[in-house]
Amino acid sequence: MTVGNTAPEALVQCEMDGRIGVIRLNRPKKLNAWDMSMRAELTRHITDLATDDACGAIVLAGAGGNFCAGQDLNETAGFAPEDGESAEAWIASFDSVYAATRNSPKPVVAAVEGVAAGSGFQWVLLADIRVGHAATRMGQPEVLSGIPSITGVWAMWSVLGRAKATEFALTGRLVDGQEAHRLGLLTRVVEQDQVFETAMAEAKRLAGLPAVAVRTTKDWIRRLEQPAYEEAVAWAKAVHRESNATGEPQQEMRRFLAGARR
């Protein structure tokens, strides 16, 4: 049985609700923006639930009415230009949690309240089912903070196609829940106070399906995208090392943190 963490101060909470493993980002004052240590904790919880016979499905959620605003720029704005190792370790931290999510044999459902942006948006696209509401805001605004979008383009490509993935990556615009649903970014749109409840209901329904059929179907879907995913991660490490060395991302992140929005 997976040992959960529901301590109020925990930035990543995990608990079992019947046969459903619920993982919640718990940093509401920061719109659940995450850092490398949080992603390490998420990776551990997802991996544990994936191998727990008591768990039939996983629900991802965020505290305080938002899912995840993406990277905590306070962490990455401090990367020294000559520190290429930190840039690569940063990408490796995304690879860990993304791979754990993609590799899970258990269905993964995301309860997408409020903002799902940047790497948080990428992560939510890896869920099998995504439930949101009309006021949900989703997008890939990395370029506005000087961050190249590499894994982001990969995550969007199979859902949006070339034209829309390019638009999202280069403009950084966020779309509301209705447009997200039309584009396939959200599976279902419900009332805001029903998002988590609906996600749990979907997870319970999926957990009741034949487990071998679910596992092997999910594995085939993962395999179809695996070569492109591995290429994206490798390229992201190289690109972010190069970009970090110029100092541009750090400068733009500091501008953003100081309130200068593009």
mmCIF file of C-alpha atoms in Angstrom:
data_model
loop_
_atom_site.group_PDB
_atom_site.id
_atom_site.type_symbol
_atom_site.label_atom_id
_atom_site.label_comp_id
_atom_site.label_asym_id
_atom_site.label_seq_id
_atom_site.Cartn_x
_atom_site.Cartn_y
_atom_site.Cartn_z
ATOM 1 C CA MET A 1 0.000 0.000 0.000
ATOM 2 C CA THR A 2 1.316 3.432 -0.949
ATOM 3 C CA VAL A 3 2.079 5.638 2.026
ATOM 4 C CA GLY A 4 0.504 9.034 1.391
ATOM 5 C CA ASN A 5 1.443 12.504 2.531
ATOM 6 C CA THR A 6 -1.446 14.756 3.506
ATOM 7 C CA ALA A 7 0.428 17.106 5.841
ATOM 8 C CA PRO A 8 -0.975 20.643 5.417
ATOM 9 C CA GLU A 9 2.507 22.048 4.855
ATOM 10 C CA ALA A 10 3.485 19.496 2.198
ATOM 11 C CA LEU A 11 3.949 21.127 -1.220
ATOM 12 C CA VAL A 12 2.951 17.825 -2.828
ATOM 13 C CA GLN A 13 0.164 15.860 -1.151
ATOM 14 C CA CYS A 14 -0.747 12.263 -1.913
ATOM 15 C CA GLU A 15 -3.533 10.122 -0.500
ATOM 16 C CA MET A 16 -5.769 7.216 -1.391
ATOM 17 C CA ASP A 17 -9.496 7.787 -1.795
ATOM 18 C CA GLY A 18 -10.824 4.263 -2.157
ATOM 19 C CA ARG A 19 -8.966 2.891 -5.169
ATOM 20 C CA ILE A 20 -8.026 6.326 -6.480
ATOM 21 C CA GLY A 21 -4.633 7.852 -5.762
ATOM 22 C CA VAL A 22 -5.007 11.631 -5.484
ATOM 23 C CA ILE A 23 -1.906 13.763 -5.996
ATOM 24 C CA ARG A 24 -2.288 17.477 -5.328
ATOM 25 C CA LEU A 25 0.143 20.341 -5.779
ATOM 26 C CA ASN A 26 -0.172 22.447 -2.638
ATOM 27 C CA ARG A 27 1.374 25.829 -3.225
ATOM 28 C CA PRO A 28 -1.724 27.976 -3.753
ATOM 29 C CA LYS A 29 -0.098 31.370 -3.121
ATOM 30 C CA LYS A 30 2.238 30.636 -6.052
ATOM 31 C CA LEU A 31 -0.573 29.216 -8.234
ATOM 32 C CA ASN A 32 1.085 25.843 -7.585
ATOM 33 C CA ALA A 33 4.203 26.777 -9.542
ATOM 34 C CA TRP A 34 6.677 23.950 -9.102
ATOM 35 C CA ASP A 35 10.415 23.528 -8.715
ATOM 36 C CA MET A 36 12.814 20.612 -9.082
ATOM 37 C CA SER A 37 12.269 19.310 -5.549
ATOM 38 C CA MET A 38 8.487 19.231 -6.069
ATOM 39 C CA ARG A 39 8.904 17.358 -9.337
ATOM 40 C CA ALA A 40 11.105 14.803 -7.577
ATOM 41 C CA GLU A 41 8.355 14.298 -4.987
ATOM 42 C CA LEU A 42 5.706 13.998 -7.701
ATOM 43 C CA THR A 43 7.803 11.429 -9.538
ATOM 44 C CA ARG A 44 8.060 9.343 -6.394
ATOM 45 C CA HIS A 45 4.316 9.449 -5.696
ATOM 46 C CA ILE A 46 3.298 8.662 -9.284
ATOM 47 C CA THR A 47 5.769 5.779 -9.466
ATOM 48 C CA ASP A 48 4.565 4.373 -6.144
ATOM 49 C CA LEU A 49 0.905 4.554 -7.179
ATOM 50 C CA ALA A 50 1.672 2.992 -10.559
ATOM 51 C CA THR A 51 2.966 -0.149 -8.818
ATOM 52 C CA ASP A 52 0.389 -0.256 -5.999
ATOM 53 C CA ASP A 53 -2.195 -3.000 -6.492
ATOM 54 C CA ALA A 54 -4.618 -1.048 -4.299
ATOM 55 C CA CYS A 55 -4.597 1.852 -6.775
ATOM 56 C CA GLY A 56 -6.812 1.634 -9.844
ATOM 57 C CA ALA A 57 -6.339 5.150 -11.221
ATOM 58 C CA ILE A 58 -4.628 8.453 -10.422
ATOM 59 C CA VAL A 59 -6.084 11.963 -10.193
ATOM 60 C CA LEU A 60 -3.823 15.013 -10.518
ATOM 61 C CA ALA A 61 -5.031 18.280 -9.013
ATOM 62 C CA GLY A 62 -3.933 21.602 -7.544
ATOM 63 C CA ALA A 63 -4.883 23.424 -4.357
ATOM 64 C CA GLY A 64 -6.519 26.829 -4.153
ATOM 65 C CA GLY A 65 -8.424 26.810 -7.437
ATOM 66 C CA ASN A 66 -5.462 26.457 -9.818
ATOM 67 C CA PHE A 67 -3.714 23.470 -11.348
ATOM 68 C CA CYS A 68 -0.115 24.571 -11.983
ATOM 69 C CA ALA A 69 1.324 27.850 -13.286
ATOM 70 C CA GLY A 70 4.491 26.093 -14.435
ATOM 71 C CA GLN A 71 8.071 26.617 -13.356
ATOM 72 C CA ASP A 72 8.847 28.718 -10.281
ATOM 73 C CA LEU A 73 11.005 31.340 -11.968
ATOM 74 C CA ASN A 74 12.674 32.236 -8.688
ATOM 75 C CA GLU A 75 14.594 28.978 -9.039
ATOM 76 C CA THR A 76 15.696 29.264 -12.667
ATOM 77 C CA ALA A 77 16.341 33.019 -12.737
ATOM 78 C CA GLY A 78 19.357 32.334 -10.535
ATOM 79 C CA PHE A 79 21.076 29.863 -12.870
ATOM 80 C CA ALA A 80 24.581 31.097 -13.682
ATOM 81 C CA PRO A 81 25.285 31.337 -17.453
ATOM 82 C CA GLU A 82 28.347 29.110 -17.089
ATOM 83 C CA ASP A 83 26.371 26.465 -15.179
ATOM 84 C CA GLY A 84 25.252 24.189 -17.985
ATOM 85 C CA GLU A 85 24.889 21.265 -15.591
ATOM 86 C CA SER A 86 22.036 23.005 -13.748
ATOM 87 C CA ALA A 87 20.235 23.673 -17.025
ATOM 88 C CA GLU A 88 20.463 19.992 -17.953
ATOM 89 C CA ALA A 89 19.435 18.844 -14.466
ATOM 90 C CA TRP A 90 16.433 21.148 -14.744
ATOM 91 C CA ILE A 91 15.279 19.401 -17.919
ATOM 92 C CA ALA A 92 16.017 16.029 -16.338
ATOM 93 C CA SER A 93 13.604 16.899 -13.516
ATOM 94 C CA PHE A 94 10.833 17.404 -16.064
ATOM 95 C CA ASP A 95 11.779 14.199 -17.829
ATOM 96 C CA SER A 96 11.405 12.287 -14.551
ATOM 97 C CA VAL A 97 7.876 13.425 -13.773
ATOM 98 C CA TYR A 98 6.744 13.381 -17.409
ATOM 99 C CA ALA A 99 8.085 9.855 -17.906
ATOM 100 C CA ALA A 100 6.503 8.637 -14.666
ATOM 101 C CA THR A 101 3.150 10.040 -15.812
ATOM 102 C CA ARG A 102 3.450 8.592 -19.317
ATOM 103 C CA ASN A 103 4.668 5.209 -18.064
ATOM 104 C CA SER A 104 1.896 4.749 -15.506
ATOM 105 C CA PRO A 105 -0.141 1.623 -16.307
ATOM 106 C CA LYS A 106 -2.960 3.163 -14.267
ATOM 107 C CA PRO A 107 -5.240 5.718 -15.974
ATOM 108 C CA VAL A 108 -4.349 9.311 -15.121
ATOM 109 C CA VAL A 109 -7.068 11.973 -14.876
ATOM 110 C CA ALA A 110 -6.319 15.674 -14.420
ATOM 111 C CA ALA A 111 -8.689 18.015 -12.547
ATOM 112 C CA VAL A 112 -7.767 21.282 -14.256
ATOM 113 C CA GLU A 113 -9.024 24.205 -12.206
ATOM 114 C CA GLY A 114 -7.835 27.716 -12.995
ATOM 115 C CA VAL A 115 -4.409 28.086 -14.593
ATOM 116 C CA ALA A 116 -2.450 25.299 -16.287
ATOM 117 C CA ALA A 117 0.465 27.090 -17.931
ATOM 118 C CA GLY A 118 3.961 26.407 -19.188
ATOM 119 C CA SER A 119 5.366 23.140 -17.909
ATOM 120 C CA GLY A 120 2.185 22.679 -15.861
ATOM 121 C CA PHE A 121 0.286 22.781 -19.155
ATOM 122 C CA GLN A 122 2.695 20.257 -20.659
ATOM 123 C CA TRP A 123 2.197 17.943 -17.703
ATOM 124 C CA VAL A 124 -1.580 18.119 -17.890
ATOM 125 C CA LEU A 125 -1.462 17.102 -21.562
ATOM 126 C CA LEU A 126 0.145 13.832 -20.493
ATOM 127 C CA ALA A 127 -2.965 12.848 -18.528
ATOM 128 C CA ASP A 128 -5.327 10.415 -20.242
ATOM 129 C CA ILE A 129 -8.440 12.440 -19.369
ATOM 130 C CA ARG A 130 -8.521 16.189 -18.622
ATOM 131 C CA VAL A 131 -11.496 17.820 -16.905
ATOM 132 C CA GLY A 132 -11.748 21.605 -16.671
ATOM 133 C CA HIS A 133 -14.223 24.481 -16.527
ATOM 134 C CA ALA A 134 -15.034 27.494 -18.699
ATOM 135 C CA ALA A 135 -12.683 29.807 -16.802
ATOM 136 C CA THR A 136 -9.742 27.391 -16.981
ATOM 137 C CA ARG A 137 -6.780 29.063 -18.682
ATOM 138 C CA MET A 138 -4.277 26.920 -20.570
ATOM 139 C CA GLY A 139 -1.217 27.696 -22.648
ATOM 140 C CA GLN A 140 2.502 27.755 -23.224
ATOM 141 C CA PRO A 141 3.862 31.220 -22.298
ATOM 142 C CA GLU A 142 7.530 30.230 -21.859
ATOM 143 C CA VAL A 143 8.786 32.411 -24.705
ATOM 144 C CA LEU A 144 7.448 35.483 -22.870
ATOM 145 C CA SER A 145 9.928 34.726 -20.075
ATOM 146 C CA GLY A 146 12.807 33.935 -22.415
ATOM 147 C CA ILE A 147 12.442 30.148 -22.114
ATOM 148 C CA PRO A 148 12.643 28.098 -25.343
ATOM 149 C CA SER A 149 9.706 25.717 -25.776
ATOM 150 C CA ILE A 150 11.063 22.299 -26.721
ATOM 151 C CA THR A 151 9.244 19.662 -24.662
ATOM 152 C CA GLY A 152 6.252 22.003 -24.848
ATOM 153 C CA VAL A 153 6.113 21.756 -28.627
ATOM 154 C CA TRP A 154 6.365 17.966 -28.354
ATOM 155 C CA ALA A 155 3.520 17.823 -25.805
ATOM 156 C CA MET A 156 1.249 20.018 -27.937
ATOM 157 C CA TRP A 157 2.041 18.507 -31.314
ATOM 158 C CA SER A 158 -0.123 15.377 -31.182
ATOM 159 C CA VAL A 159 -3.085 17.313 -29.768
ATOM 160 C CA LEU A 160 -2.920 20.560 -31.729
ATOM 161 C CA GLY A 161 -0.915 19.814 -34.877
ATOM 162 C CA ARG A 162 1.785 22.005 -36.401
ATOM 163 C CA ALA A 163 -0.152 25.231 -36.927
ATOM 164 C CA LYS A 164 -1.677 25.566 -33.467
ATOM 165 C CA ALA A 165 1.366 24.193 -31.655
ATOM 166 C CA THR A 166 3.470 26.858 -33.391
ATOM 167 C CA GLU A 167 0.965 29.565 -32.486
ATOM 168 C CA PHE A 168 0.876 28.528 -28.818
ATOM 169 C CA ALA A 169 4.667 28.226 -28.587
ATOM 170 C CA LEU A 170 5.501 31.542 -30.261
ATOM 171 C CA THR A 171 2.716 33.802 -28.976
ATOM 172 C CA GLY A 172 2.483 32.455 -25.428
ATOM 173 C CA ARG A 173 -1.257 33.125 -25.371
ATOM 174 C CA LEU A 174 -3.564 31.303 -22.973
ATOM 175 C CA VAL A 175 -6.989 30.021 -24.016
ATOM 176 C CA ASP A 176 -10.093 29.604 -21.879
ATOM 177 C CA GLY A 177 -11.754 26.319 -21.079
ATOM 178 C CA GLN A 178 -14.249 26.407 -23.920
ATOM 179 C CA GLU A 179 -11.569 26.958 -26.551
ATOM 180 C CA ALA A 180 -9.342 24.388 -24.832
ATOM 181 C CA HIS A 181 -12.181 21.868 -25.120
ATOM 182 C CA ARG A 182 -12.739 22.698 -28.792
ATOM 183 C CA LEU A 183 -9.032 22.187 -29.491
ATOM 184 C CA GLY A 184 -8.903 18.883 -27.594
ATOM 185 C CA LEU A 185 -6.791 20.212 -24.720
ATOM 186 C CA LEU A 186 -9.639 19.415 -22.324
ATOM 187 C CA THR A 187 -11.696 16.232 -22.531
ATOM 188 C CA ARG A 188 -14.655 17.627 -20.621
ATOM 189 C CA VAL A 189 -15.818 21.050 -19.419
ATOM 190 C CA VAL A 190 -18.070 21.197 -16.358
ATOM 191 C CA GLU A 191 -19.009 23.767 -13.731
ATOM 192 C CA GLN A 192 -16.018 24.886 -11.683
ATOM 193 C CA ASP A 193 -17.307 23.380 -8.455
ATOM 194 C CA GLN A 194 -17.716 20.026 -10.232
ATOM 195 C CA VAL A 195 -14.223 19.704 -11.733
ATOM 196 C CA PHE A 196 -12.620 17.588 -9.031
ATOM 197 C CA GLU A 197 -15.785 15.542 -8.431
ATOM 198 C CA THR A 198 -16.063 14.801 -12.163
ATOM 199 C CA ALA A 199 -12.376 13.898 -12.390
ATOM 200 C CA MET A 200 -12.815 11.469 -9.508
ATOM 201 C CA ALA A 201 -15.873 9.932 -11.165
ATOM 202 C CA GLU A 202 -13.927 9.470 -14.416
ATOM 203 C CA ALA A 203 -11.040 7.898 -12.494
ATOM 204 C CA LYS A 204 -13.367 5.490 -10.703
ATOM 205 C CA ARG A 205 -14.980 4.499 -13.999
ATOM 206 C CA LEU A 206 -11.576 3.848 -15.591
ATOM 207 C CA ALA A 207 -10.374 1.958 -12.517
ATOM 208 C CA GLY A 208 -13.295 -0.421 -12.980
ATOM 209 C CA LEU A 209 -12.335 -1.384 -16.531
ATOM 210 C CA PRO A 210 -10.351 -4.571 -17.367
ATOM 211 C CA ALA A 211 -6.877 -3.740 -16.088
ATOM 212 C CA VAL A 212 -4.856 -5.671 -18.679
ATOM 213 C CA ALA A 213 -6.723 -4.074 -21.578
ATOM 214 C CA VAL A 214 -6.218 -0.610 -20.080
ATOM 215 C CA ARG A 215 -2.539 -1.195 -19.362
ATOM 216 C CA THR A 216 -1.663 -2.572 -22.781
ATOM 217 C CA THR A 217 -3.657 0.105 -24.607
ATOM 218 C CA LYS A 218 -1.918 2.849 -22.645
ATOM 219 C CA ASP A 219 1.454 1.242 -23.304
ATOM 220 C CA TRP A 220 0.856 1.193 -27.055
ATOM 221 C CA ILE A 221 -0.162 4.861 -27.060
ATOM 222 C CA ARG A 222 3.042 5.664 -25.138
ATOM 223 C CA ARG A 223 5.187 3.631 -27.531
ATOM 224 C CA LEU A 224 3.788 5.462 -30.564
ATOM 225 C CA GLU A 225 5.155 8.742 -29.165
ATOM 226 C CA GLN A 226 8.280 7.485 -27.400
ATOM 227 C CA PRO A 227 10.943 8.178 -30.063
ATOM 228 C CA ALA A 228 9.789 11.778 -30.482
ATOM 229 C CA TYR A 229 9.621 12.225 -26.707
ATOM 230 C CA GLU A 230 13.186 10.980 -26.218
ATOM 231 C CA GLU A 231 14.402 13.268 -29.002
ATOM 232 C CA ALA A 232 12.602 16.241 -27.439
ATOM 233 C CA VAL A 233 14.193 15.656 -24.030
ATOM 234 C CA ALA A 234 17.685 15.266 -25.504
ATOM 235 C CA TRP A 235 17.255 18.364 -27.643
ATOM 236 C CA ALA A 236 15.833 20.338 -24.723
ATOM 237 C CA LYS A 237 18.945 19.616 -22.648
ATOM 238 C CA ALA A 238 21.178 20.912 -25.428
ATOM 239 C CA VAL A 239 19.013 23.945 -26.193
ATOM 240 C CA HIS A 240 18.596 25.005 -22.577
ATOM 241 C CA ARG A 241 22.316 24.618 -21.892
ATOM 242 C CA GLU A 242 23.018 26.889 -24.890
ATOM 243 C CA SER A 243 20.254 29.348 -24.048
ATOM 244 C CA ASN A 244 21.218 29.487 -20.387
ATOM 245 C CA ALA A 245 24.794 30.349 -21.379
ATOM 246 C CA THR A 246 23.620 33.545 -23.102
ATOM 247 C CA GLY A 247 22.006 34.862 -19.914
ATOM 248 C CA GLU A 248 18.869 35.857 -21.849
ATOM 249 C CA PRO A 249 16.414 33.550 -20.062
ATOM 250 C CA GLN A 250 17.630 34.649 -16.632
ATOM 251 C CA GLN A 251 17.316 38.319 -17.630
ATOM 252 C CA GLU A 252 13.788 37.837 -18.975
ATOM 253 C CA MET A 253 12.729 35.819 -15.920
ATOM 254 C CA ARG A 254 13.965 38.557 -13.618
ATOM 255 C CA ARG A 255 11.999 41.090 -15.671
ATOM 256 C CA PHE A 256 8.883 38.957 -15.303
ATOM 257 C CA LEU A 257 9.382 38.550 -11.555
ATOM 258 C CA ALA A 258 9.799 42.321 -11.262
ATOM 259 C CA GLY A 259 6.376 42.792 -12.851
ATOM 260 C CA ALA A 260 7.404 43.626 -16.417
ATOM 261 C CA ARG A 261 4.975 41.607 -18.557
ATOM 262 C CA ARG A 262 5.254 41.180 -22.318
#
